[in-house]
mmCIF file of C-alpha atoms in Angstrom:
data_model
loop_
_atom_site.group_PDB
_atom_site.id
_atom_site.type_symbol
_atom_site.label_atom_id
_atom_site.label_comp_id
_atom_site.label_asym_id
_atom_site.label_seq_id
_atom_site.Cartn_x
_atom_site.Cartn_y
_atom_site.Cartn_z
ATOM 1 C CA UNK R 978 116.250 94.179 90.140
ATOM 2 C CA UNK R 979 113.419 96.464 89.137
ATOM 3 C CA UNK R 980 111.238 93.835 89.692
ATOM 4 C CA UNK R 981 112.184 92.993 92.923
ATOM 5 C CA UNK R 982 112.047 96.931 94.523
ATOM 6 C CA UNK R 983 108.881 97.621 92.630
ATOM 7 C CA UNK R 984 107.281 94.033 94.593
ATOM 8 C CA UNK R 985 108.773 95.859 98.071
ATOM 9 C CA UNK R 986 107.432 99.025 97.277
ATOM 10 C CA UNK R 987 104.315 97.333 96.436
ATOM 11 C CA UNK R 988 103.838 95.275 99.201
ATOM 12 C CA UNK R 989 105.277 97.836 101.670
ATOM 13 C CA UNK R 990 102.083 100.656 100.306
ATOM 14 C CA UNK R 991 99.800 97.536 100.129
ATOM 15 C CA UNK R 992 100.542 96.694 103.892
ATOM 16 C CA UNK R 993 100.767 100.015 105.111
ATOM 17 C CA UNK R 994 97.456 101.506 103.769
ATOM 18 C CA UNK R 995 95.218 98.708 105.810
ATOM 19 C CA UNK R 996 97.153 99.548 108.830
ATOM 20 C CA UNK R 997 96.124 102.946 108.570
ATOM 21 C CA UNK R 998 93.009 102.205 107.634
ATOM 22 C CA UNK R 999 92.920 100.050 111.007
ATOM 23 C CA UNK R 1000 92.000 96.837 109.013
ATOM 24 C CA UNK R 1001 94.986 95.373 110.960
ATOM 25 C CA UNK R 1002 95.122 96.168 114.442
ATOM 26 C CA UNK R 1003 97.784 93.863 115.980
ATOM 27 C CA UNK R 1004 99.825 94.208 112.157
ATOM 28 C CA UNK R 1005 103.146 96.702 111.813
ATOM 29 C CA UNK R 1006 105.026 96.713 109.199
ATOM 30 C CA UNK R 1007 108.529 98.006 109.195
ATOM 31 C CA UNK R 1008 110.517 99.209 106.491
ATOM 32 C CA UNK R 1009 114.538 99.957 106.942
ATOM 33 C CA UNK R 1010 117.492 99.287 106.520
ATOM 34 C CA UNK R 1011 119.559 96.772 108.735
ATOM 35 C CA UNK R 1012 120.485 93.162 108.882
ATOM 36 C CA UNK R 1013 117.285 92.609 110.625
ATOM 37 C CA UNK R 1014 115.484 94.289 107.272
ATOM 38 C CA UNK R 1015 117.259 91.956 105.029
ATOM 39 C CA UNK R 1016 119.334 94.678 104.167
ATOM 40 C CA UNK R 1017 117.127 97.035 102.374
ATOM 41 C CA UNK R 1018 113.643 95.896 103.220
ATOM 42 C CA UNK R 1019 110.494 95.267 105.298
ATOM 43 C CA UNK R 1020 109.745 93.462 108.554
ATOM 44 C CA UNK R 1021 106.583 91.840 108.340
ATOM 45 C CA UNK R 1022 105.150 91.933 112.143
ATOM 46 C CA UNK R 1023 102.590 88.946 112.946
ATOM 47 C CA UNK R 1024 99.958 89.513 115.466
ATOM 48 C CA UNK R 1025 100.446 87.474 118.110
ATOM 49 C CA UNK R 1026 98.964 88.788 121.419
ATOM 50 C CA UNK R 1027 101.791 88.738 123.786
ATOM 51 C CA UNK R 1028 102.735 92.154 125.275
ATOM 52 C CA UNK R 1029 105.920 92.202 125.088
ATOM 53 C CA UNK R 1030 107.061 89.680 122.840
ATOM 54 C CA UNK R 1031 106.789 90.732 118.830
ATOM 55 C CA UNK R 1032 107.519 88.168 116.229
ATOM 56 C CA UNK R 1033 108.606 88.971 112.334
ATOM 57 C CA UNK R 1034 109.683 88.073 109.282
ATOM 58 C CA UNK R 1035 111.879 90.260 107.389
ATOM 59 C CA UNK R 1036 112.697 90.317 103.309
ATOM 60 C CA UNK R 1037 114.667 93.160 101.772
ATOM 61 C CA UNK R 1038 117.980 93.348 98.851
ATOM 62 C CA UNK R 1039 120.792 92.403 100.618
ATOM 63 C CA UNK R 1040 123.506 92.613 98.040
ATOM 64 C CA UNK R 1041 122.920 93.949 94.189
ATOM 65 C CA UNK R 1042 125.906 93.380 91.823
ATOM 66 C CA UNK R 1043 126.071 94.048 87.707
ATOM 67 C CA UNK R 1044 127.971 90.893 87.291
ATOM 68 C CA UNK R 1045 126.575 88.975 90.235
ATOM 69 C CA UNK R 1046 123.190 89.290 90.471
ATOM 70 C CA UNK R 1047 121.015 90.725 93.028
ATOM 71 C CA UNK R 1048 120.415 88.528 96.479
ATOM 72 C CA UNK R 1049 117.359 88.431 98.458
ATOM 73 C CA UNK R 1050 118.073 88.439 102.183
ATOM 74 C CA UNK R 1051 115.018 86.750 104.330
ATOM 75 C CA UNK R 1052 114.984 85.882 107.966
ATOM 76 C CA UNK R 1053 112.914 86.219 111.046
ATOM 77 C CA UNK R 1054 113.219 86.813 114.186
ATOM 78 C CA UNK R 1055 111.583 87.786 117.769
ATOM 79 C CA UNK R 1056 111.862 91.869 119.891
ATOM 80 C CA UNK R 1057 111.347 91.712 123.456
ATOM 81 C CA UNK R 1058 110.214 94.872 124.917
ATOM 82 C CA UNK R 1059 111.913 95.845 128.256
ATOM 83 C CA UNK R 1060 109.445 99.343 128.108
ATOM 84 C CA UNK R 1061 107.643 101.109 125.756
ATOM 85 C CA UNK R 1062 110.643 102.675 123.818
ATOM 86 C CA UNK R 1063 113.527 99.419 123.991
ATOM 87 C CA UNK R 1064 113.736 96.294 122.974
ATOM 88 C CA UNK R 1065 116.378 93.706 122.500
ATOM 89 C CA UNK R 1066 116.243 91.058 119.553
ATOM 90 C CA UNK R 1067 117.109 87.862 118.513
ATOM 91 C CA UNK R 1068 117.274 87.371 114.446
ATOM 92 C CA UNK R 1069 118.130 84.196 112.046
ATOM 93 C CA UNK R 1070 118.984 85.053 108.769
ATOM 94 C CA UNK R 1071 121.134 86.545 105.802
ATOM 95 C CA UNK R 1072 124.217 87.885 107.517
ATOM 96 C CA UNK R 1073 127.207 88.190 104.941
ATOM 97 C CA UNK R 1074 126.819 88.014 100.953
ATOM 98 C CA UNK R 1075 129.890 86.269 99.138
ATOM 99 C CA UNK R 1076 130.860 86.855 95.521
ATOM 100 C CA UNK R 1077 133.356 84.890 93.494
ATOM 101 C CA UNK R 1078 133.858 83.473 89.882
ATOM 102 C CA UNK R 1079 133.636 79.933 88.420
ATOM 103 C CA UNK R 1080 135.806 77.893 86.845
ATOM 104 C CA UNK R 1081 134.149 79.410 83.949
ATOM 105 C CA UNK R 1082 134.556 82.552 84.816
ATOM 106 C CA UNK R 1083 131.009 83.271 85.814
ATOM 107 C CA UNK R 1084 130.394 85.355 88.958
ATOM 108 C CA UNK R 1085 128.631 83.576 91.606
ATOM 109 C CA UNK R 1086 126.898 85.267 94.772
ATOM 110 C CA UNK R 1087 126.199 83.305 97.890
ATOM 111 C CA UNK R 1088 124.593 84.488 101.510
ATOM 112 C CA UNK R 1089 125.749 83.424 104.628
ATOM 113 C CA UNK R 1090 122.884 83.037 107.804
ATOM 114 C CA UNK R 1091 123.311 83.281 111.086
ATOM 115 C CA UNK R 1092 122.570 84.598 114.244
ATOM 116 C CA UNK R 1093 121.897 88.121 115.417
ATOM 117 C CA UNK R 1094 121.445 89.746 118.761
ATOM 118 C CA UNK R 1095 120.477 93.246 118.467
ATOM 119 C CA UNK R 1096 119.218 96.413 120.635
ATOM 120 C CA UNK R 1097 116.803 98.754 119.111
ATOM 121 C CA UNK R 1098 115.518 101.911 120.487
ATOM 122 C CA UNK R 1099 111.670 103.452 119.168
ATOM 123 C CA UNK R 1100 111.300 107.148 119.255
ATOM 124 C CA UNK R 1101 107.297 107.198 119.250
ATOM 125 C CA UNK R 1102 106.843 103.887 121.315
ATOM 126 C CA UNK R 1103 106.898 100.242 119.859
ATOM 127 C CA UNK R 1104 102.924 100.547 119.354
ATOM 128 C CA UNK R 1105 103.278 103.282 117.360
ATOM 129 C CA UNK R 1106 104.150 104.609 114.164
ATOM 130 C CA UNK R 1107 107.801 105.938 114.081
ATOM 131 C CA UNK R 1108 111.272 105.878 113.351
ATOM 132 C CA UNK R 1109 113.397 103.381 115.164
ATOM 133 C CA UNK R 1110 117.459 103.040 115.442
ATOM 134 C CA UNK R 1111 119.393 99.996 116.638
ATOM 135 C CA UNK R 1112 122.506 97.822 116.798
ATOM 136 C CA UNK R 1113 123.351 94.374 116.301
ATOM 137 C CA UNK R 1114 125.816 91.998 116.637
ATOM 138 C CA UNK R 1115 126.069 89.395 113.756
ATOM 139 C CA UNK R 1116 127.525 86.229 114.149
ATOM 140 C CA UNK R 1117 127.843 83.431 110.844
ATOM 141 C CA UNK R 1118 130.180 80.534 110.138
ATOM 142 C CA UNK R 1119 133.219 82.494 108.828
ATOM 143 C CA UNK R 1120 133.387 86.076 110.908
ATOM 144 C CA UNK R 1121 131.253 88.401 113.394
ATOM 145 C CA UNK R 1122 130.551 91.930 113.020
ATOM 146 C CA UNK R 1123 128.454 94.701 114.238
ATOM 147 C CA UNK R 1124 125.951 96.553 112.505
ATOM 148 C CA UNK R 1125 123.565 99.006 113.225
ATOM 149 C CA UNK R 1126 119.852 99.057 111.359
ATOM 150 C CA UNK R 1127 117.424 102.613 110.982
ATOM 151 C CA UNK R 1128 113.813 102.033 110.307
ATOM 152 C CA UNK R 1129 110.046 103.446 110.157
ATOM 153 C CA UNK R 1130 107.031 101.316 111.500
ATOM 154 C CA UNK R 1131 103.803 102.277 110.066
#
């Protein structure tokens, strides 16, 4: 578990320094908390050039348990921009984290994926670094729920 915030942390500072050092211009990097963050985690923006259309990948600890195990949720997904401040999104990926014990007694934690359709709203402009706040709706095999997600883009 250690290992796995201090590799976030890392890569989060690692990412975050070149964009502010303009090394990446098209790159953001978002870190938050939120389905579409994996839970607790980053968005990884790829620079595509389309102008309202941003693609990502997200990775962040979804569930952490003492007798379970942590999970890693990962997923991507795609924001359209209606202006400069809202977008809506559409996201694939860990939705619902199930624990439960073996035969053996042995605790066992499983994620569920599915399919997310979300709103988010950027204080400073999507282009920009800033805080963000959205909702979601989250669908997966067993159940649907809402959820909403606060972040920071660098």
């Amino acid at each position: 578990m250690k290992t796995l915030i201090f590799t976030f942390t890392f890569i989060a500072l690692f990412f975050s320094s070149l964009v502010s050092a303009n090394k990446l211009n098209d790159f953001f990097l978002d870190v938050g908390v939120g389905v579409e963050y994996g839970g607790l985690g980053t968005q990884f923006h790829l620079p595509f050039k389309l102008d309202d259309l941003d693609v990502f990948m997200s990775a962040g600890l979804f569930s952490a348990s003492t007798l379970a195990g942590s999970e890693v949720g990962l997923g991507a997904g795609i924001n359209y921009f209606l202006d400069k401040n809202n977008s809506v999104s559409l996201y694939y990926g860990a939705l619902n984290s199930r624990s439960y014990y073996t035969d053996d007694l042995e605790a066992k934690s499983e994620l569920d994926y599915g399919i997310s359709l979300g709103y988010k709203y950027f204080f400073n402009e999507h282009s920009r670094s800033g805080f963000s706040v959205g909702i979601s709706y989250n669908v997966y095999a067993d159940d649907s729920y809402p959820f909403f997600s606060l972040g920071y883009r660098f």
